[in-house]
Coordinates of C-alpha atoms and ligand atoms in Angstrom, one line a residue:
M292 CA 9.4 90.9 21.9
K293 CA 5.9 89.2 21.1
D294 CA 5.2 86.0 23.3
N295 CA 4.9 83.3 20.6
A296 CA 5.2 80.4 22.8
K297 CA 2.0 78.6 21.7
S298 CA 2.6 79.2 18.0
R299 CA 6.2 77.9 18.3
Q300 CA 4.7 74.6 20.2
L301 CA 2.0 74.1 17.8
F302 CA 4.7 74.2 15.0
V303 CA 6.8 71.7 16.5
E304 CA 3.7 69.0 16.6
A305 CA 2.6 70.4 13.1
Q306 CA 6.2 69.5 11.7
Q307 CA 5.9 65.7 12.8
L308 CA 2.8 65.2 10.8
L309 CA 2.8 67.8 8.0
P310 CA 5.5 68.4 5.4
G311 CA 7.3 71.5 6.7
G312 CA 4.3 71.6 9.3
V313 CA 2.1 73.3 6.5
N314 CA -0.2 72.7 3.8
S315 CA 1.2 75.1 1.4
P316 CA 4.8 76.0 1.4
V317 CA 4.9 79.8 1.6
R318 CA 3.1 79.6 4.8
A319 CA 6.1 78.1 6.5
F320 CA 8.3 81.2 7.0
G321 CA 11.1 79.4 5.1
A322 CA 12.3 82.7 3.2
V323 CA 12.1 84.9 5.8
G324 CA 13.4 82.5 9.0
G325 CA 11.5 82.0 12.2
N326 CA 8.2 80.2 13.1
P327 CA 5.1 80.9 11.5
V328 CA 2.4 82.3 13.7
F329 CA -0.7 79.9 14.0
I330 CA -4.0 81.7 13.7
E331 CA -7.1 81.6 15.9
S332 CA -9.2 84.0 14.2
G333 CA -9.7 86.9 11.9
Q334 CA -11.9 89.9 12.1
G335 CA -12.1 92.7 9.7
A336 CA -8.7 93.8 8.8
Y337 CA -7.2 91.6 11.9
L338 CA -5.8 88.4 12.6
R339 CA -5.3 87.2 15.9
D340 CA -2.8 84.2 16.4
V341 CA -2.9 81.4 19.2
D342 CA -1.1 83.4 21.6
G343 CA -3.2 86.4 21.5
N344 CA -1.3 88.6 19.5
R345 CA -3.0 91.1 17.0
Y346 CA -2.0 91.7 13.5
I347 CA -3.2 93.9 10.6
D348 CA -3.4 91.5 7.7
Y349 CA -1.9 92.2 4.3
V350 CA -2.2 88.5 3.2
L351 CA -5.8 88.1 3.4
S352 CA -5.7 84.5 2.6
W353 CA -3.4 85.2 -0.2
G354 CA -6.0 87.4 -1.7
P355 CA -9.6 86.3 -1.6
L356 CA -10.6 88.3 1.7
I357 CA -11.3 91.5 -0.3
L358 CA -14.1 92.4 2.3
G359 CA -11.8 91.5 5.1
H360 CA -12.3 88.5 7.7
S361 CA -15.6 87.3 8.7
H362 CA -17.7 89.9 6.9
K363 CA -21.1 90.1 8.6
A364 CA -23.1 89.7 5.4
I365 CA -20.8 86.5 4.3
V366 CA -21.1 85.2 7.9
Q367 CA -24.9 85.3 7.8
A368 CA -25.3 84.1 4.4
L369 CA -22.8 81.0 4.7
S370 CA -24.9 80.4 8.2
K371 CA -28.2 80.2 6.4
A372 CA -26.8 78.2 3.6
L373 CA -25.2 75.6 6.0
E374 CA -28.3 74.9 7.5
R375 CA -29.3 73.9 3.9
G376 CA -26.6 71.2 3.5
T377 CA -22.9 71.6 2.6
S378 CA -22.9 70.0 -0.9
Y379 CA -25.4 68.1 -3.0
G380 CA -23.2 67.1 -6.1
A381 CA -26.1 68.2 -8.1
P382 CA -26.9 71.7 -9.8
T383 CA -28.0 74.6 -7.8
E384 CA -29.3 78.1 -8.5
Q385 CA -26.3 79.7 -6.6
E386 CA -24.0 78.5 -9.6
T387 CA -26.2 80.4 -12.0
E388 CA -26.4 83.3 -10.0
L389 CA -22.6 83.7 -9.5
A390 CA -21.9 83.0 -13.0
R391 CA -24.2 86.1 -14.0
L392 CA -22.6 88.4 -11.4
V393 CA -18.9 87.4 -12.8
M394 CA -20.2 88.3 -16.2
E395 CA -21.5 91.7 -15.1
F396 CA -17.9 92.4 -14.1
M397 CA -16.0 90.9 -17.1
P398 CA -18.3 90.7 -19.9
G399 CA -16.0 89.1 -22.2
I400 CA -17.0 86.0 -20.1
E401 CA -20.0 84.5 -22.0
M402 CA -19.8 80.8 -20.2
I403 CA -18.2 79.7 -17.1
R404 CA -17.3 76.3 -15.4
F405 CA -16.8 76.7 -11.5
V406 CA -14.0 74.3 -10.1
T407 CA -12.3 74.4 -6.7
S408 CA -9.0 75.7 -7.2
G409 CA -6.9 78.4 -9.3
T410 CA -4.5 75.5 -10.3
E411 CA -7.8 73.5 -11.3
A412 CA -8.8 76.5 -13.4
T413 CA -5.8 77.3 -15.1
M414 CA -5.1 73.3 -15.8
S415 CA -8.3 73.0 -17.4
A416 CA -8.0 76.2 -19.4
I417 CA -5.0 75.0 -21.2
R418 CA -6.5 71.8 -21.9
L419 CA -9.4 73.5 -23.4
A420 CA -7.1 75.8 -25.4
R421 CA -5.1 72.6 -26.8
A422 CA -8.4 71.2 -27.7
F423 CA -10.0 74.2 -29.4
T424 CA -6.6 74.9 -31.5
S425 CA -5.5 71.1 -31.9
R426 CA -2.2 72.3 -31.0
D427 CA 0.0 71.5 -28.0
K428 CA 2.6 74.1 -27.2
I429 CA 1.8 76.8 -24.7
I430 CA 3.8 80.1 -23.6
K431 CA 4.2 81.1 -20.2
F432 CA 6.1 83.7 -18.5
E433 CA 9.2 83.3 -16.2
G434 CA 8.1 84.3 -12.5
C435 CA 4.5 83.9 -13.3
Y436 CA 2.8 81.2 -11.4
H437 CA -0.5 79.6 -12.4
G438 CA -1.1 76.9 -9.6
H439 CA 1.0 73.7 -9.5
A440 CA -0.3 71.7 -12.1
D441 CA 3.0 69.9 -14.1
A442 CA 2.4 72.0 -17.0
F443 CA 3.2 75.0 -15.1
L444 CA 6.2 74.1 -13.2
V445 CA 8.7 75.4 -15.2
K446 CA 10.5 78.8 -13.6
A447 CA 7.2 79.5 -11.8
G448 CA 6.5 82.4 -9.3
S449 CA 5.5 82.5 -5.7
G450 CA 6.6 79.4 -3.5
V451 CA 8.7 77.9 -6.7
A452 CA 10.4 81.1 -6.7
T453 CA 10.6 81.7 -3.1
F454 CA 12.2 78.4 -2.5
D455 CA 14.1 78.4 -5.5
L456 CA 12.8 75.3 -7.2
P457 CA 12.8 76.1 -10.8
D458 CA 11.6 72.8 -12.0
S459 CA 10.2 70.4 -9.6
P460 CA 11.3 67.0 -9.4
G461 CA 8.5 64.4 -9.9
V462 CA 7.3 66.5 -13.0
P463 CA 7.7 64.2 -16.2
R464 CA 9.9 65.8 -18.7
A465 CA 7.1 65.1 -21.5
A466 CA 4.5 67.1 -19.2
V467 CA 6.6 70.2 -19.6
Q468 CA 8.2 69.7 -23.0
D469 CA 5.5 72.0 -24.7
T470 CA 5.5 74.8 -22.1
L471 CA 7.6 77.3 -23.7
L472 CA 9.1 80.3 -21.6
A473 CA 9.2 83.9 -22.4
R474 CA 10.2 86.8 -20.4
Y475 CA 7.7 89.0 -18.8
N476 CA 7.3 92.5 -20.4
D477 CA 9.3 91.5 -23.3
L478 CA 7.6 91.3 -26.4
D479 CA 10.6 90.2 -28.5
S480 CA 11.1 87.0 -26.4
V481 CA 7.2 86.0 -27.3
H482 CA 8.0 86.9 -30.8
E483 CA 10.8 84.9 -31.3
I484 CA 8.8 81.5 -29.8
F485 CA 5.9 82.4 -32.2
K486 CA 8.6 82.5 -35.1
S487 CA 10.3 79.3 -34.0
N488 CA 7.0 77.4 -33.7
P489 CA 4.6 78.3 -36.5
D490 CA 1.0 77.1 -36.2
Q491 CA 2.0 75.2 -33.4
I492 CA 0.9 77.5 -30.1
A493 CA -2.2 76.7 -28.8
A494 CA -2.1 79.6 -26.0
V495 CA -0.2 82.4 -24.2
I496 CA -1.2 82.3 -20.5
V497 CA -0.2 85.0 -18.5
E498 CA -0.9 87.1 -15.2
P499 CA -1.6 90.3 -16.8
V500 CA -0.3 92.1 -13.8
A501 CA 2.2 89.9 -12.4
G502 CA 1.5 89.3 -8.7
N503 CA 3.8 86.1 -8.0
M504 CA 7.1 87.6 -8.3
G505 CA 6.2 90.5 -6.3
V506 CA 3.8 93.1 -8.0
I507 CA 4.8 93.8 -11.4
P508 CA 2.6 95.7 -13.8
P509 CA 2.6 95.1 -17.5
R510 CA 4.5 98.0 -19.7
D511 CA 2.6 99.9 -22.1
G512 CA 1.7 97.7 -25.0
F513 CA 2.8 94.3 -23.7
L514 CA -0.9 93.0 -23.2
Q515 CA -1.8 94.4 -26.5
G516 CA 1.1 92.8 -28.1
L517 CA 0.1 89.4 -26.7
R518 CA -3.3 89.9 -28.0
D519 CA -2.0 90.8 -31.4
F520 CA 0.7 88.0 -31.4
T521 CA -2.4 85.3 -30.2
T522 CA -4.8 86.8 -32.9
A523 CA -2.5 86.7 -35.9
S524 CA -1.4 83.0 -35.3
G525 CA -4.6 81.7 -34.3
A526 CA -3.7 80.9 -30.6
L527 CA -5.8 81.7 -27.6
L528 CA -4.7 84.6 -25.1
I529 CA -5.4 83.2 -21.4
F530 CA -5.6 86.0 -18.8
D531 CA -4.8 84.2 -15.5
E532 CA -7.0 86.7 -13.3
V533 CA -7.1 84.3 -10.1
M534 CA -5.1 86.9 -8.5
T535 CA -6.0 90.2 -10.4
G536 CA -9.5 89.7 -10.9
F537 CA -11.7 92.3 -9.0
R538 CA -8.4 93.5 -7.1
V539 CA -6.5 95.7 -10.0
H540 CA -10.1 96.8 -11.1
P541 CA -13.6 95.7 -10.2
G542 CA -13.7 94.1 -14.0
G543 CA -10.0 92.6 -13.6
A544 CA -7.0 93.3 -15.6
Q545 CA -9.1 92.8 -18.9
T546 CA -11.3 96.1 -18.0
L547 CA -8.2 98.1 -16.6
Y548 CA -6.3 97.6 -19.9
G549 CA -9.2 97.2 -22.2
I550 CA -7.8 94.0 -23.5
E551 CA -10.3 91.0 -24.1
P552 CA -8.7 87.7 -23.5
D553 CA -10.2 84.4 -25.2
L554 CA -10.4 82.5 -21.8
T555 CA -10.0 83.9 -18.2
T556 CA -9.2 81.9 -15.2
L557 CA -10.6 83.1 -11.8
G558 CA -10.4 82.3 -8.0
K559 CA -9.7 83.6 -4.8
V560 CA -12.2 86.5 -4.5
I561 CA -15.2 84.7 -6.3
G562 CA -15.1 82.3 -3.4
G563 CA -15.3 84.9 -0.7
G564 CA -12.5 82.6 1.3
L565 CA -14.0 79.5 0.6
P566 CA -12.2 77.0 -2.0
V567 CA -13.4 77.9 -5.6
G568 CA -11.7 78.7 -9.1
A569 CA -13.3 79.2 -12.4
Y570 CA -12.6 79.4 -16.2
G571 CA -14.5 80.9 -18.9
G572 CA -14.6 82.8 -22.0
R573 CA -16.6 83.1 -25.3
H574 CA -19.4 80.7 -26.2
E575 CA -17.7 78.7 -29.1
I576 CA -14.6 77.9 -27.0
M577 CA -16.4 77.1 -23.7
E578 CA -18.8 74.7 -25.8
M579 CA -16.2 72.5 -25.9
V580 CA -16.2 71.5 -22.5
A581 CA -18.4 68.6 -21.5
P582 CA -21.1 67.4 -21.2
I583 CA -21.9 69.6 -24.3
G584 CA -18.4 69.2 -25.8
P585 CA -15.6 66.6 -25.6
V586 CA -13.1 68.2 -23.4
Y587 CA -13.5 66.4 -20.2
Q588 CA -13.4 68.0 -16.8
A589 CA -15.2 67.5 -13.6
G590 CA -15.1 67.6 -9.8
T591 CA -17.2 66.2 -7.0
L592 CA -17.1 69.7 -4.9
A593 CA -17.2 71.8 -8.0
G594 CA -19.8 74.9 -7.8
N595 CA -20.0 73.9 -4.0
P596 CA -23.1 75.9 -2.4
L597 CA -21.2 77.3 0.2
A598 CA -18.3 78.7 -1.9
M599 CA -21.1 79.8 -4.3
T600 CA -23.0 81.7 -1.6
A601 CA -19.5 83.5 -0.2
G602 CA -18.9 84.4 -3.7
I603 CA -22.4 86.0 -4.5
E604 CA -22.4 88.0 -1.3
T605 CA -18.7 89.3 -2.1
L606 CA -19.7 90.2 -5.7
K607 CA -22.8 91.8 -4.5
L608 CA -21.1 94.2 -2.1
L609 CA -18.0 95.0 -4.5
K610 CA -20.8 96.2 -6.9
Q611 CA -20.9 99.5 -4.6
S612 CA -18.1 101.2 -6.6
E613 CA -17.6 103.7 -3.7
L614 CA -16.4 100.8 -1.7
W615 CA -14.0 99.5 -4.3
K616 CA -12.7 103.3 -4.8
T617 CA -12.1 103.9 -1.2
M618 CA -10.2 100.3 -1.0
E619 CA -7.9 101.4 -3.8
K620 CA -7.5 104.9 -2.4
N621 CA -6.4 103.2 1.0
A622 CA -3.8 101.2 -1.1
Q623 CA -2.6 104.2 -2.8
I624 CA -1.9 105.9 0.5
L625 CA 0.0 102.8 1.7
H626 CA 1.9 102.8 -1.2
D627 CA 3.1 106.5 -1.3
G628 CA 3.9 106.3 2.4
L629 CA 6.0 103.2 2.2
R630 CA 8.1 104.9 -0.6
R631 CA 8.5 108.1 1.2
F632 CA 9.5 106.4 4.6
A633 CA 11.9 104.3 2.7
R634 CA 13.4 107.4 0.9
R635 CA 13.6 109.2 4.0
A636 CA 15.5 106.2 5.7
G637 CA 17.6 105.9 2.7
V638 CA 16.4 102.3 2.0
P639 CA 16.5 101.4 -1.9
L640 CA 13.0 100.3 -2.4
E641 CA 11.0 99.8 -5.7
N642 CA 7.3 99.8 -4.8
T643 CA 4.5 98.9 -7.2
R644 CA 0.9 99.0 -7.0
V645 CA -1.9 98.3 -9.3
G646 CA -5.5 98.7 -7.7
T647 CA -5.7 97.0 -4.4
M648 CA -2.7 94.8 -5.1
F649 CA 0.6 96.1 -4.0
G650 CA 4.5 94.7 -3.7
F651 CA 8.0 96.2 -2.6
F652 CA 11.4 94.8 -3.9
F653 CA 14.3 95.9 -1.9
T654 CA 16.3 97.1 -4.9
E655 CA 17.1 100.4 -6.9
G656 CA 15.0 99.2 -9.4
P657 CA 13.4 99.3 -12.0
V658 CA 11.8 95.8 -11.7
Q659 CA 10.0 94.7 -14.9
D660 CA 10.6 90.9 -15.0
W661 CA 11.9 87.8 -12.9
Q662 CA 15.5 88.7 -14.0
T663 CA 15.3 92.1 -12.2
A664 CA 13.0 90.9 -9.5
R665 CA 15.2 88.3 -8.2
A666 CA 18.1 90.8 -8.0
S667 CA 16.3 92.6 -5.1
D668 CA 17.7 91.8 -1.6
T669 CA 15.5 89.1 -0.1
K670 CA 17.7 89.1 3.1
R671 CA 16.6 93.0 3.5
Y672 CA 12.7 91.9 2.8
A673 CA 13.1 89.2 5.7
A674 CA 14.2 91.6 8.1
F675 CA 11.7 94.2 7.4
F676 CA 9.1 91.4 7.4
H677 CA 10.0 90.6 10.9
R678 CA 10.2 94.2 12.1
M679 CA 6.6 94.8 10.9
L680 CA 5.6 91.3 12.2
E681 CA 7.0 92.5 15.6
R682 CA 4.9 95.9 15.4
G683 CA 1.6 94.0 14.5
I684 CA 1.5 94.0 10.6
Y685 CA 1.5 90.6 9.1
L686 CA 2.9 90.7 5.5
A687 CA 3.6 87.7 3.1
P688 CA 6.5 86.0 4.3
S689 CA 8.3 86.2 0.9
Q690 CA 9.6 89.0 -1.2
F691 CA 7.8 87.2 -4.4
E692 CA 4.3 87.9 -3.3
S693 CA 1.7 90.5 -3.5
A694 CA 0.1 92.4 -0.5
F695 CA -3.6 93.2 -0.4
V696 CA -6.0 95.5 1.2
S697 CA -9.5 94.7 2.1
T698 CA -12.6 97.2 2.5
A699 CA -12.2 96.5 6.1
H700 CA -8.7 98.5 6.1
G701 CA -9.6 102.0 7.2
T702 CA -7.6 105.0 7.9
N703 CA -6.5 104.0 11.4
E704 CA -5.2 100.7 10.1
I705 CA -3.4 102.4 7.1
E706 CA -1.7 105.0 9.8
L707 CA -0.8 102.1 12.2
T708 CA 0.8 100.3 9.2
L709 CA 2.6 103.4 7.9
E710 CA 4.0 104.1 11.5
A711 CA 5.3 100.7 11.8
A712 CA 7.0 100.6 8.5
R713 CA 8.6 104.0 9.2
E714 CA 10.0 102.7 12.3
S715 CA 11.1 99.4 10.4
F716 CA 12.8 101.2 7.9
Q717 CA 14.8 103.1 10.1
T718 CA 16.0 100.1 11.9
L719 CA 17.3 98.4 8.5
T720 CA 20.1 101.2 7.8
Ligands
HOZ293 N1 -1.4 82.0 -5.3 C1 -1.1 81.9 -4.0 C2 0.6 82.4 -3.9 N2 1.0 83.5 -4.6 C3 -1.2 80.8 -3.5 C4 -0.8 80.9 -1.9 C5 -0.2 79.4 -1.5 O1 0.6 78.8 -2.4 O2 -0.2 78.9 -0.4

C-alpha cells in the first residue's frame, strides 16, 4: 500500500475550508471512493504527490498538458514573460500571435476572441449565435458537457454525470427553457427537434467527439447530418473543441472529419496549462462581437500574456507533425493493449480512442450515447482506478471522463501502464 498520510491530512483540512475539499467537483474522488492525492509537482509524464509517490499521469490537468508537465520550452518562455509582468489589461502582440497560430491549425476560424475558460467560451458562443440568428433555442446533447454556464446544465456530462446531478438547483427554469436535448449519435432526435421548432433554433452545440461521458466517437454521418440540418434551417453549428482541439487531430475534429462548423470553442491545449478559452469562426459572425458589434462580452484577464505565451509555445511545438504522430501511436498502443489484457482477463471492456484521447467503459458495449455509457459498471471502474493508482497510474477519478497522452509519454511509460493494467484486470475477475 502506498503511504498517503500527508494527502489524507491535507484533505481533512481542505474539507473544512473548501466545499468537498476541492475547487472542482470531479477532483474529489467522490465517484471512486477514497481520498484524493494532493499533488506537489509534475514533470514530463509524471506527477509527484505530497507523500513522495510518483504516478504516470493520464489526466494531464484534464487535457491541456499535451507536452506533459513543466515542458522546458514553456517554463523558459513563461519565466521570461513573468519578468515583464503578469497582466496589463491592454493589448499585447502575443494575442495576435496565438490567434494566427490557432488559425493555421483550424483555417475555418477567421476571427477569434480569447477568454479565460472553456465555460466562458461556450457561454459566449451561444450568446453570439443567438444574436446572429435572432433566435433563442439551442440544441445540446445528453451527456455532452460545455462547462457550467446555466444554459448547459441540463443532462450534462463530466462531473454533472459523475455525481448524477441531471439538473442543478440554482439554475432558473427560464435559463434552460430554450435548451433542447437530443441524443448523441442520433440524427432522428435532432431532426424531430428541428421539425417541431421551425425557424427557432439558433444553434446546435456539440462535442464532435464526446469526451465528457467517457470517449464516444461520432458515428459515420452524424456530424455531417448536423451540418446539413443547421445549414438548411439557418441555425449555426458550434463545435465545442475545448477538449478535442489539437487532441483528436492537430486541426481538431473539424479537420479530422472534414466538417466546418460556424463557430468553434477552444480551451485547454491553447493555454498550455494556464487558464484560457476562446471562441471563433467566420468574419461575418465574429464581427458581431463588441467593440465592432453589439454582442457584449469582456474579461479583465482575457488574453492574459502568460496564458498566451504558454499557448504559443505549445502550438509552435505541435507544428512538428512527427511529435503528434508519435503521441497518437502511443495512444493507439495503449488502447490496443488495454483491450487485449481486458479480454485475456475475461473483463468486458468497451474501449475507445480518437487521436490522443481515449476512454474505457466496463460494459459489453457498444457505447454510442449517454444511455449506453451510463449502463457501464462504475463500481468496476472505481476498483480498476484504485488498482491502477496503487500501481502508480493516475487516471481520471470517474468513468465519465477522458484519458489523455502527452508527448512526454514514451515507450517506457506505455509499457509500465500496460503492465499495471494487465495486473489490475486480473484482480477484477
Ligand atoms: N472539462 C473537464 C472535465 N471533463 C473539466 C475538469 C473539471 O471539471 O474540473
